[in-house]
Each structure stands twice: as C-alpha cells, then as structure tokens.
Backbone as numpy.savetxt, mean C-alpha at the origin, in Angstrom:
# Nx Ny Nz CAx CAy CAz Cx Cy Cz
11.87 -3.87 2.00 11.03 -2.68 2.00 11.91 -1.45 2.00
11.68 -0.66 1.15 12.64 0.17 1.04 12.59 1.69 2.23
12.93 2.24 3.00 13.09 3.22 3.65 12.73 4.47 3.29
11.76 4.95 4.44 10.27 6.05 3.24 11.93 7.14 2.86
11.63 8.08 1.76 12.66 9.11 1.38 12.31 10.20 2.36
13.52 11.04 2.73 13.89 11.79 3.16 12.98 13.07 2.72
13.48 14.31 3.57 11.99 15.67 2.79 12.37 16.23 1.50
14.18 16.12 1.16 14.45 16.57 0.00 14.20 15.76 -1.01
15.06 14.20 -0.80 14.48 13.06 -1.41 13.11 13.18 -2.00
12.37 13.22 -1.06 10.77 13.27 -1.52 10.47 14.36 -2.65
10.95 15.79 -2.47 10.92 16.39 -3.03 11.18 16.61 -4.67
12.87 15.97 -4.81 12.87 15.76 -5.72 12.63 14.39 -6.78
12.10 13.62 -5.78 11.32 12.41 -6.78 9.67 12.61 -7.01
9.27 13.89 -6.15 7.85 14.41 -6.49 7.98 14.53 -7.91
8.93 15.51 -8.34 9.08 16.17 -9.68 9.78 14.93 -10.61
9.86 14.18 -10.31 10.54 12.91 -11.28 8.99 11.99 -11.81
8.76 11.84 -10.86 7.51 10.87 -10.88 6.20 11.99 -12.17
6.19 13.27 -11.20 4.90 13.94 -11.68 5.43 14.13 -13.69
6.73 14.27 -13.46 7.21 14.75 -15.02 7.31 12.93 -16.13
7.41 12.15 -15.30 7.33 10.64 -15.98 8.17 10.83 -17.13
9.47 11.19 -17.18 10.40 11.03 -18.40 11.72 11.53 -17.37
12.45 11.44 -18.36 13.97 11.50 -18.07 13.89 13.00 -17.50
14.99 13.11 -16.41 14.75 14.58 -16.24 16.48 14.66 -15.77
16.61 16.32 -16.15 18.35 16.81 -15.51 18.62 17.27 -14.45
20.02 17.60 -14.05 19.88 17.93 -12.19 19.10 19.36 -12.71
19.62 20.18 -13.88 19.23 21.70 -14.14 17.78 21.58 -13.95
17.06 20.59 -14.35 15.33 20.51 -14.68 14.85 20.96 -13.17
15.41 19.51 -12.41 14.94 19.52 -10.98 15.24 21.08 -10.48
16.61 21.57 -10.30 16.97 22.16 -9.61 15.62 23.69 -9.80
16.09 23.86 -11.07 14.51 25.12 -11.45 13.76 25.17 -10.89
13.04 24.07 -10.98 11.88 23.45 -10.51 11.73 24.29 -9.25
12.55 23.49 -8.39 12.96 23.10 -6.56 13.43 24.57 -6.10
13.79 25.47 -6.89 14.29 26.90 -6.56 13.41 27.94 -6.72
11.93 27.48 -7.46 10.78 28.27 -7.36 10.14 28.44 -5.78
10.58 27.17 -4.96 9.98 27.28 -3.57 11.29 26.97 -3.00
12.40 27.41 -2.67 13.03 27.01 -1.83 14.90 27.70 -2.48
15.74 28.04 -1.67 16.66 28.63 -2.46 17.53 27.10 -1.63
18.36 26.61 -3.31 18.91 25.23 -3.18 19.75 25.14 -3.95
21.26 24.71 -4.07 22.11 24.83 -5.00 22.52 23.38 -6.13
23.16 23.61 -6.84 23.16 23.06 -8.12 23.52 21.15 -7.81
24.91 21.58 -6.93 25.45 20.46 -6.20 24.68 19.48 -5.10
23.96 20.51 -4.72 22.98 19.22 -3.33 21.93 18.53 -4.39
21.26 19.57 -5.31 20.49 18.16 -6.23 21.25 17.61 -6.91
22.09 17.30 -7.53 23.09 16.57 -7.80 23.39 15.40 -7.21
23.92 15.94 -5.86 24.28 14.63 -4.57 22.73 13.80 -4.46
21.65 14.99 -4.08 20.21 13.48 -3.63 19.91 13.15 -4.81
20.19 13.34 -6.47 19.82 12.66 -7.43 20.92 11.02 -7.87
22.36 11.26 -7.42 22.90 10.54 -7.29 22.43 9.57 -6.18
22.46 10.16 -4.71 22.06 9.05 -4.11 20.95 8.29 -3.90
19.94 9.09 -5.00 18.14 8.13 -5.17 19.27 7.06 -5.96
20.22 7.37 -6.95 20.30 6.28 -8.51 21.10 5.27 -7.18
21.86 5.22 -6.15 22.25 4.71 -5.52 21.26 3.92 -4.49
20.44 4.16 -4.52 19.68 3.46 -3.73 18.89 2.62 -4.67
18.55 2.95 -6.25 17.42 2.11 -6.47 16.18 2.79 -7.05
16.11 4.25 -6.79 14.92 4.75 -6.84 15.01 5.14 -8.50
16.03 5.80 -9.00 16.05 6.31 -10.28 17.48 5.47 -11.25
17.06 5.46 -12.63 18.62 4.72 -13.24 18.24 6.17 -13.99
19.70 5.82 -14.81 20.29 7.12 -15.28 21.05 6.96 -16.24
20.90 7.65 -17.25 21.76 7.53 -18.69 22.59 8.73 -18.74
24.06 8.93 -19.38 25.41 9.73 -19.53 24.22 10.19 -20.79
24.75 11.60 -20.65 23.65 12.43 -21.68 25.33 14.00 -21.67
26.18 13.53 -22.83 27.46 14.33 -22.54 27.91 14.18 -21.35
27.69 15.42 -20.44 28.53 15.54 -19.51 27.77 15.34 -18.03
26.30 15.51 -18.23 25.97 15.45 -17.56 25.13 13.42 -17.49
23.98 13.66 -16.67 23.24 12.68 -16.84 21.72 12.90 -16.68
20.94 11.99 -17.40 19.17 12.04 -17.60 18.80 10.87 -16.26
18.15 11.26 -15.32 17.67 10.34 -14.69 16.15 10.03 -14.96
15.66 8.90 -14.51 14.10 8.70 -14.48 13.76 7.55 -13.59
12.63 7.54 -13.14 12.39 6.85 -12.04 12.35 5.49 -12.38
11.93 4.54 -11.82 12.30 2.81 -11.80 11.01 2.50 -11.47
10.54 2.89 -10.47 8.79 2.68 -9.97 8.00 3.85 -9.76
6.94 3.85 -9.77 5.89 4.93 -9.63 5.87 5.20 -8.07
5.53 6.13 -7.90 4.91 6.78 -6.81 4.01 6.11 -6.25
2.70 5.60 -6.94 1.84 4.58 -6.23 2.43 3.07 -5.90
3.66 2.89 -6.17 4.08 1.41 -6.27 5.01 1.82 -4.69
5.49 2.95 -4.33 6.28 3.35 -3.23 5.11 3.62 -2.08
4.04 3.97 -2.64 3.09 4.65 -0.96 2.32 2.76 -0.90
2.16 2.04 -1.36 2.13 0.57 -1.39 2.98 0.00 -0.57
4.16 0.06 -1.18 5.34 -0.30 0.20 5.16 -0.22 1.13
5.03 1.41 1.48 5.63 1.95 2.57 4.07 1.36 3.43
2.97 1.22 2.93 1.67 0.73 3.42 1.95 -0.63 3.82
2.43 -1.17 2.99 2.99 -2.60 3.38 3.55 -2.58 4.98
4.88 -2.19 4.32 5.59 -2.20 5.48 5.35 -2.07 6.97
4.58 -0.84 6.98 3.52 -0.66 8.61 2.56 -1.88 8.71
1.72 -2.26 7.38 0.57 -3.04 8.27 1.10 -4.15 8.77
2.47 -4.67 7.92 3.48 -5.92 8.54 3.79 -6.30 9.91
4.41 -4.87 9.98 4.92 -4.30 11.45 3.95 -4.96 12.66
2.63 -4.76 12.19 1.59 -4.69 13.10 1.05 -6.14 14.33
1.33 -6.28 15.36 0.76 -7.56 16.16 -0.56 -8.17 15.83
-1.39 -6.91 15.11 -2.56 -7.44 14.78 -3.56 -6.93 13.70
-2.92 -7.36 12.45 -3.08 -6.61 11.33 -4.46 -6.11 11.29
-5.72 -7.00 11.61 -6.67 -6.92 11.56 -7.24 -5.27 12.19
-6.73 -5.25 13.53 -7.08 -4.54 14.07 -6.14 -3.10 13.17
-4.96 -2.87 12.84 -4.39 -2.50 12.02 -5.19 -1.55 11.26
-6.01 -2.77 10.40 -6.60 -2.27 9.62 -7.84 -1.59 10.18
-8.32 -1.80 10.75 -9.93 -1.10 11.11 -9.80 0.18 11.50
-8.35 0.41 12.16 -7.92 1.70 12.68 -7.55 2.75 11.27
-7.42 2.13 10.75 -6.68 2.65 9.19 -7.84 2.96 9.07
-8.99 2.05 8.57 -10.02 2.67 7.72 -10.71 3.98 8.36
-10.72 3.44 9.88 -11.58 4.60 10.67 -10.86 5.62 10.45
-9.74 6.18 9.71 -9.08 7.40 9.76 -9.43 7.74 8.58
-9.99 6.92 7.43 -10.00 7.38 6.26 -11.24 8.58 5.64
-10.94 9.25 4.84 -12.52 9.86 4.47 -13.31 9.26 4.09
-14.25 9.48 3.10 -15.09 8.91 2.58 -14.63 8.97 1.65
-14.10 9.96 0.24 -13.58 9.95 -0.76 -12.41 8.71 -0.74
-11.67 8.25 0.89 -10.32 7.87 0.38 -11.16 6.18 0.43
-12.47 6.32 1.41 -13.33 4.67 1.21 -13.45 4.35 -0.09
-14.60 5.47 -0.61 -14.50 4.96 -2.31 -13.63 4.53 -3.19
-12.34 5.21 -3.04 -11.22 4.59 -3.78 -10.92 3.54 -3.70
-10.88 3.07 -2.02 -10.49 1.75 -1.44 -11.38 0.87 -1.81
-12.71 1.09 -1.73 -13.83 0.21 -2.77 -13.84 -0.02 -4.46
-13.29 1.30 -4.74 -12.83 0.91 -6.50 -12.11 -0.13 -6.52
-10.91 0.08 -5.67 -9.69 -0.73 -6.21 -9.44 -1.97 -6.15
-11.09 -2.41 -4.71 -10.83 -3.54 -4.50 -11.77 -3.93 -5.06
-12.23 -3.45 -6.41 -13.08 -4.00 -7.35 -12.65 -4.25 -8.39
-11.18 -3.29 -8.47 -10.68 -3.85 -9.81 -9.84 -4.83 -9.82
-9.48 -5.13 -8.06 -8.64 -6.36 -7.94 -9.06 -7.71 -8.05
-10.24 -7.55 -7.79 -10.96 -8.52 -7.27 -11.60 -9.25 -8.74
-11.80 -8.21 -9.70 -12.06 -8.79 -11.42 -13.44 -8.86 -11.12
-14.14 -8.68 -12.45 -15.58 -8.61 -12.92 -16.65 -10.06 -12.36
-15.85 -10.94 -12.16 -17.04 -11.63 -11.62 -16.78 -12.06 -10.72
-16.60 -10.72 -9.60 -17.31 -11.12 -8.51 -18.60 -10.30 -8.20
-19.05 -11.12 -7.25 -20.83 -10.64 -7.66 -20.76 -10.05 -6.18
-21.98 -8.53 -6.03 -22.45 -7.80 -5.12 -20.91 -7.59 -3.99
-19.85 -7.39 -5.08 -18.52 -6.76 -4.57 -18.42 -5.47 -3.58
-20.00 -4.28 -3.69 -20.09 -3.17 -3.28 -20.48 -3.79 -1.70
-21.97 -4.77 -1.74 -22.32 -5.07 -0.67 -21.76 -5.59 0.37
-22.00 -5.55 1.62 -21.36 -5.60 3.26 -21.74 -7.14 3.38
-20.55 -8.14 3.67 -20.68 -9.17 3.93 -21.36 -9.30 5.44
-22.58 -10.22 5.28 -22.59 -10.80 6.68 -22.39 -11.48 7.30
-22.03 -11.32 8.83 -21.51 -12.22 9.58 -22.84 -14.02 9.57
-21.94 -14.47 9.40 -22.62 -15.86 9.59 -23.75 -16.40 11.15
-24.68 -16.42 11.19 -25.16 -16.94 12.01 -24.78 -17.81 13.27
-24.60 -17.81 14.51 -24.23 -18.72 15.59 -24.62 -20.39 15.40
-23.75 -21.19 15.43 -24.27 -22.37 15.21 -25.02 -22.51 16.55
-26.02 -23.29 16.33 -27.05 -23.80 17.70 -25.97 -24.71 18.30
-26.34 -25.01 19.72 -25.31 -25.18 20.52 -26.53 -26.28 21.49
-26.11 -27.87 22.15 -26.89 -28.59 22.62 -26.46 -28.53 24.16
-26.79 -28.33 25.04 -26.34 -28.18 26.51 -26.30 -29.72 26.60
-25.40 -29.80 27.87 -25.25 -31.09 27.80 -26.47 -31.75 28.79
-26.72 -32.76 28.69 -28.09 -33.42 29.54 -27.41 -33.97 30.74
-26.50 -34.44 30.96 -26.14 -34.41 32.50 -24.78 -34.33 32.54
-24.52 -33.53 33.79 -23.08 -33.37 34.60 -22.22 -34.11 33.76
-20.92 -33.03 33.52 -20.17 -33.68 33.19 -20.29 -34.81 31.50
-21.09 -34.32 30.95 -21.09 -34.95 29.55 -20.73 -34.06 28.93
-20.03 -33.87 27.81 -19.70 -32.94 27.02 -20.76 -32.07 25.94
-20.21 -31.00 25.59 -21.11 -30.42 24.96 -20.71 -30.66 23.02
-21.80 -30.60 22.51 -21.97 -30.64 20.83 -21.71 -29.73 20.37
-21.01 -29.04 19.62 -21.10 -27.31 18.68 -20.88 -28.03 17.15
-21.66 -27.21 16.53 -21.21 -27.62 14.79 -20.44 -26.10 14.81
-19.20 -26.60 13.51 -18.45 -25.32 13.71 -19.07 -24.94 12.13
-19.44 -23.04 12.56 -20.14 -22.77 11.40 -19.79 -22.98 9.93
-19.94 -23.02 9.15 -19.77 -23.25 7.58 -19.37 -24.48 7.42
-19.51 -25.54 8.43 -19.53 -26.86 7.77 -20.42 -27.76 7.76
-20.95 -27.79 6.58 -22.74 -28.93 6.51 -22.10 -30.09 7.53
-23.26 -30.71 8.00 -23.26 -31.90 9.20 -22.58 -32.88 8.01
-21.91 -33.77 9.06 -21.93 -34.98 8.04 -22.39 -36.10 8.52
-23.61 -36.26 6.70 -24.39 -37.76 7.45 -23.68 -38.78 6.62
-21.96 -38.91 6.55 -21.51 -40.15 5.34 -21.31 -41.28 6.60
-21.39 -40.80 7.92 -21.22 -41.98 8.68 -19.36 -41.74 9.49
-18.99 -40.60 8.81 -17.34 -41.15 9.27 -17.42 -40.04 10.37
C-alpha cells in the first residue's frame, strides 16, 4: 500500500492527474506559482522523487524530462481506502462508521458503483436487503435435555443423514 503523498506531493500530482498527459517541471511549476511562491528546483526534486517512488515514469525530452502519471487518482484514494479499512479490528463496524459520515450525494455514488460492480443482472440491486427471520427455537421438555435450533438458511434435512 503505498504511503498517502505528502501536501506538495499531492499538489503536484493534483496537476499531473487533472492534465492526464505528459507534463514538464516548467508546466507544474506555473501552474503551482499561481497559488504559492515555489522555486524551479523543489518541483524538480518532488517530481523526481514521485518517478522514484512509483507514482510517475518519465521520458528524456532534450534536456529536460516529460513526466506522467502510472495510476489515476481514483486508483490512489482506493488504496489509501483500502489500506484504513484493513487496518481495522472490525471492518464491519469500520464500515458503518464510514457510511454514517457520508452525504447523501457521496451514498448515491456508493450505490452507483456498487451497481456497476456488481453487473446488470443483478436484480433489485437499489433495494435494502432483509434480515432473515429467527429460526423457531424448541425449549427443551425436561431438565437437562438439550435444545433444537435450525441454523437459518438451511432447509431441514429429510434425506435421513
């Protein structure tokens, strides 16, 4: 799992990702000097050390070099999603906490996507699964006899075994 990027890092793979082609340290640096006064050499160094890590490859273009990214932006906030719910003692719960933070806009998405993962035939994909019914349960008829439970979702079996 790769290690979330740094604030400059981030910064300048914002503008790598959003531009989706080869880009120069001069491109970035422009860019990055409309909000922030930053010199020629430090994007230089964090564009070298993204190509050093993995994040961007890079082609000799004369003297300088063209970098471009390796994975998308959505393939990195995936990771880094990964990586935490991994972390977690109890993913489940993990997750419920996640969703309860989410908006509603970020539910819908989370409902698109797990519709497009999930492929066209699956049926009433939107609708709320329900919980399964309690299996009936036989008390035992005297002291000390054990009790019967069918465990839910498995038909009885009458083959005899």
């Amino acid at each position: 799992m790769p290690r979330p990027l740094g604030e400059l890092e981030d910064a300048v793979m914002t503008r790598v990702w959003k531009w989706n082609r080869p880009v120069t340290v001069r491109e970035v640096l422009e860019d990055l000097q409309q909000e922030r006064s930053i010199a020629y050499t430090t994007v230089m160094t964090v564009l070298d050390n993204l190509h050093q890590k993995g994040w961007v490859r890079r082609e000799a273009e004369g003297r300088a070099y063209r970098y471009e990214a390796v994975s998308t932006r959505a393939a990195y906030a995936a990771a880094l999603m990964n990586d935490a719910w991994s972390q977690s003692d109890n993913p489940a719960a993990a997750l419920v906490a996640f969703f309860g933070m989410m908006s509603e806009e970020q539910r819908q998405a989370l409902s698109d996507a797990v519709r497009i993962v999930q492929g066209p035939e699956t049926v009433h994909a939107a609708e709320p699964a329900r919980a399964p019914e309690p299996a009936p349960t036989r008390e035992a008829a005297e002291p000390g006899e054990a009790r019967e439970e069918q465990n839910p979702g498995q038909a009885e079996d009458t083959s005899g075994r």
